[in-house]
Short mmCIF file of C-alpha atoms in Angstrom, two decimals:
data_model
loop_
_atom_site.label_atom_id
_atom_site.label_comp_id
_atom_site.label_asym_id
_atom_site.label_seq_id
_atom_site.Cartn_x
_atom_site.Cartn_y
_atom_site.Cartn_z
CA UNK A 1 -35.30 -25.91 4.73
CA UNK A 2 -32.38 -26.89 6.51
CA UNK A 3 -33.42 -25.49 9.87
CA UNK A 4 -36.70 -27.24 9.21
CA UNK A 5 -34.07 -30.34 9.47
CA UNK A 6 -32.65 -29.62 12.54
CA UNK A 7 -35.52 -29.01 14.26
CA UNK A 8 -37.24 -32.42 13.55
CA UNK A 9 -34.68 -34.80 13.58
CA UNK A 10 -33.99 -35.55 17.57
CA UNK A 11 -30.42 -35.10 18.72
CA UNK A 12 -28.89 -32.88 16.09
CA UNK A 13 -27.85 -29.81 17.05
CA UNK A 14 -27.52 -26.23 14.81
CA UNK A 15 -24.26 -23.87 14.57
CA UNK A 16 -22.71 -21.10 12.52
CA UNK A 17 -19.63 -20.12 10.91
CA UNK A 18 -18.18 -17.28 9.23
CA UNK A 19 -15.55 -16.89 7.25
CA UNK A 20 -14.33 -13.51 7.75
CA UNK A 21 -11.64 -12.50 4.79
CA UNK A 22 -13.38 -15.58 2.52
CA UNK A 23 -12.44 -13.17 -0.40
CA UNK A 24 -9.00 -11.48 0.27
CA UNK A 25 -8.02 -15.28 1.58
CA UNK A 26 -8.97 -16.70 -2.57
CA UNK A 27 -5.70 -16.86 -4.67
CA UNK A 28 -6.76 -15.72 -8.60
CA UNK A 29 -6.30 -18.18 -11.26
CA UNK A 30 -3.39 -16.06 -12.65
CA UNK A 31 -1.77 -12.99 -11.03
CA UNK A 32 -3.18 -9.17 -12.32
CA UNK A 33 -0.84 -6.49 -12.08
CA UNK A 34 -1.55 -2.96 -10.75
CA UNK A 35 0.18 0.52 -11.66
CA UNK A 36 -0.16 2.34 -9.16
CA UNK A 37 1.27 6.74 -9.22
CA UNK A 38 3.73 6.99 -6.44
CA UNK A 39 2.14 10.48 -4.97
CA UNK A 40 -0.97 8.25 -4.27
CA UNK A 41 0.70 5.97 -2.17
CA UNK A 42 0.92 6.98 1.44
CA UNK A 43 4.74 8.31 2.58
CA UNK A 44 5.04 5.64 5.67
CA UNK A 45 4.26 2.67 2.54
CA UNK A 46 6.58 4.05 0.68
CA UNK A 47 9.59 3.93 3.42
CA UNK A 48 8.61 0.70 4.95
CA UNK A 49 8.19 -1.32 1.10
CA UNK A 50 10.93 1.07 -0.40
CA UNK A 51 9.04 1.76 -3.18
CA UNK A 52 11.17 4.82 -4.53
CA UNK A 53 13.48 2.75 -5.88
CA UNK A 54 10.90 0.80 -7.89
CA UNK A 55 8.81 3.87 -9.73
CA UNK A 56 9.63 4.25 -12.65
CA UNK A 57 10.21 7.41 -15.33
CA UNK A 58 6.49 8.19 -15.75
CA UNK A 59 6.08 8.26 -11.75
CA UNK A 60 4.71 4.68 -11.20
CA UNK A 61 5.21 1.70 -9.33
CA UNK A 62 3.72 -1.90 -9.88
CA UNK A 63 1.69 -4.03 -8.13
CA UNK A 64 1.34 -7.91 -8.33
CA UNK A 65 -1.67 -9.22 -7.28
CA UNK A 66 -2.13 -13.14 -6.40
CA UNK A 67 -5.08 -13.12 -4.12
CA UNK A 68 -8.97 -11.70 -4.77
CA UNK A 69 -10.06 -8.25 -3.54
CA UNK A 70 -13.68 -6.42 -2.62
CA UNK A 71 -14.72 -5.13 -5.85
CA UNK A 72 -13.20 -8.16 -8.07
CA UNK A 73 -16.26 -8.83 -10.37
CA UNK A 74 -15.15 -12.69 -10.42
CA UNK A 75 -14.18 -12.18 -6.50
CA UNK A 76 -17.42 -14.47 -5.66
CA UNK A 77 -17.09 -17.48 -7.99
CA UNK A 78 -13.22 -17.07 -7.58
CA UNK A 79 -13.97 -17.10 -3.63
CA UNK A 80 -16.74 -19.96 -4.36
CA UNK A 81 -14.56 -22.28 -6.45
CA UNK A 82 -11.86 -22.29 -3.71
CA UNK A 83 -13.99 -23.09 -0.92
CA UNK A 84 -15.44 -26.17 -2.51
CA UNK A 85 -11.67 -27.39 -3.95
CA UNK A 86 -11.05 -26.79 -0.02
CA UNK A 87 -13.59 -28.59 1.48
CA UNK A 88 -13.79 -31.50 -1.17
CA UNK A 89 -9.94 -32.22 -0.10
CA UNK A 90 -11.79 -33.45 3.30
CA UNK A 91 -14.55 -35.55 2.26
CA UNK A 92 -17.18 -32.59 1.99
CA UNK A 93 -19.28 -32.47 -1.30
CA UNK A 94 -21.76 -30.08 -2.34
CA UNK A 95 -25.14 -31.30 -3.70
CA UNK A 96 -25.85 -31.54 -7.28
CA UNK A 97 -29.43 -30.31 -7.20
CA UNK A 98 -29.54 -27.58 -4.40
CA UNK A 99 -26.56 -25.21 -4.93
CA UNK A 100 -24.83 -24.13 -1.63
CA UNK A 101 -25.96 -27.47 0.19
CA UNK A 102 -23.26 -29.66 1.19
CA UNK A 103 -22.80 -32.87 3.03
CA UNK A 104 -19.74 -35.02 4.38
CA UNK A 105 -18.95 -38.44 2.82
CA UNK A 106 -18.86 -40.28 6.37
CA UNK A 107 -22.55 -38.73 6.90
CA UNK A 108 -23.48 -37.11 10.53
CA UNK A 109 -23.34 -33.05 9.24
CA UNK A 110 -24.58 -31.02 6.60
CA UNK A 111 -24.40 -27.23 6.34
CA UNK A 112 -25.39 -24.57 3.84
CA UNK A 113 -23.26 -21.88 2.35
CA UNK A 114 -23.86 -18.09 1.89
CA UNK A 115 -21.27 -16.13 0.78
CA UNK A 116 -19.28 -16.77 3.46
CA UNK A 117 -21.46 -17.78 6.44
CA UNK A 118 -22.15 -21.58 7.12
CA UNK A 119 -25.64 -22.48 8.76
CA UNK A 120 -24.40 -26.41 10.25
CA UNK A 121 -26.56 -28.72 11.23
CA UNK A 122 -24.31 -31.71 13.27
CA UNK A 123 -25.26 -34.75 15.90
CA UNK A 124 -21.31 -35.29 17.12
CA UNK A 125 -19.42 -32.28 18.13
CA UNK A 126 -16.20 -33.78 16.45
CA UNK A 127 -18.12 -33.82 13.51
CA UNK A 128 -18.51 -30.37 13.83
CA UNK A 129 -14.96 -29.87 15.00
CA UNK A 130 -13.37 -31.55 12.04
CA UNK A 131 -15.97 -28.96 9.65
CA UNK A 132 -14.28 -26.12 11.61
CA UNK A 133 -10.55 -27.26 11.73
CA UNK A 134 -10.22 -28.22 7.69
CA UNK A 135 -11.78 -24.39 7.43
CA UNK A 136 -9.54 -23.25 9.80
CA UNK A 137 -6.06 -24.07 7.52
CA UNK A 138 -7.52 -22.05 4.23
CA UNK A 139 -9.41 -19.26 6.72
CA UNK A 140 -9.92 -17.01 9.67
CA UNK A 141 -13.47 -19.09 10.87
CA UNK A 142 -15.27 -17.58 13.54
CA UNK A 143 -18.04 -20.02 15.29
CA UNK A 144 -20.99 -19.80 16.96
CA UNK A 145 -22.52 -22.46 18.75
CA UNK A 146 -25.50 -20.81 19.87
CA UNK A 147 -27.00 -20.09 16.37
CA UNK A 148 -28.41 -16.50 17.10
CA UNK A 149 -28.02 -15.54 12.98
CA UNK A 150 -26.99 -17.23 10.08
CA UNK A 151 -26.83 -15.56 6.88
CA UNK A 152 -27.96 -12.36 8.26
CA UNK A 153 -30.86 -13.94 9.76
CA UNK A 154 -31.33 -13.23 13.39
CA UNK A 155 -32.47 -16.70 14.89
CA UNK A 156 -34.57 -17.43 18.00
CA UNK A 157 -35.09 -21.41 18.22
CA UNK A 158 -35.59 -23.88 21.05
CA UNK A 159 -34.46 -27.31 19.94
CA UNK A 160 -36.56 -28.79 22.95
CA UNK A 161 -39.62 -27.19 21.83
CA UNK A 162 -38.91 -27.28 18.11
CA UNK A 163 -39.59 -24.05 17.77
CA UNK A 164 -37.78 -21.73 14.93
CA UNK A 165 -38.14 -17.64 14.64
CA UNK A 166 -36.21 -15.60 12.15
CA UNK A 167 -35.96 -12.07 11.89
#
């Protein structure tokens, strides 16, 4: 277990990220199209894209859609796949036998990926740091430095007493 990790090996230090809009932040492979009836659409859309003069006979208008939304059925491995093309640009590899386990070619930080939380387990804060700022161009990261949950785990630990509770 990765906090297992963190706890015994003196001097490293635990952290979590999330990235909020992981999804709606994933462009598709190719862009889907949407038709969408023009009486649907909310009057103050309409004015501010000027959508009347795009519907056409039968009362539509048409969407097109480059980037992943809730409800995608692909959204996840779309959202996965461009996450790891992301953080492989920087030297950040996931592991071949434990899915969702990934480590940094320089060594000093390894983290774990859920969805779109990140449980990180670091020694040097810039190691940390650089984790955080090459996941800060592709998305909106928030971090937390004092660990409380990870992957909807509500943590209670004591590095000092290498103690770990989940909840």
């Amino acid at each position: 277990c990765h906090w297992n990790s963190v706890l015994s090996s003196p001097g490293y230090k635990y952290a979590t990220m999330d990235a909020g809009n992981m999804y709606l932040e994933s462009k598709l492979p190719q862009p889907r199209y949407a038709r969408l009836k023009i009486a649907q659409i909310p009057e103050a859309i309409i004015q501010q894209y000027g959508l009347r003069k795009l519907v056409d006979a039968a009362g539509y208008v048409y969407a097109r859609i480059e980037k992943a939304w809730y409800g995608l059925k692909e959204a996840g491995r779309i959202a996965g796949d461009d996450i790891r093309d992301h953080l492989a640009a920087y030297g950040y590899h996931e592991s071949k036998y434990t899915p969702g386990f990934f480590t940094h070619v320089a060594g000093g930080i390894s983290f774990t990926l859920v969805v779109d939380d990140l449980g990180v387990e670091y020694k040097h804060l810039e190691d940390f740091e650089h984790l955080r700022d090459c996941l800060n161009l592709r998305y909106s990261m928030k971090a937390g430095m004092g660990a409380k949950q990870c992957a909807g785990a509500g943590l209670g630990r004591g590095c000092e007493s290498r103690a770990l509770g989940c909840s």
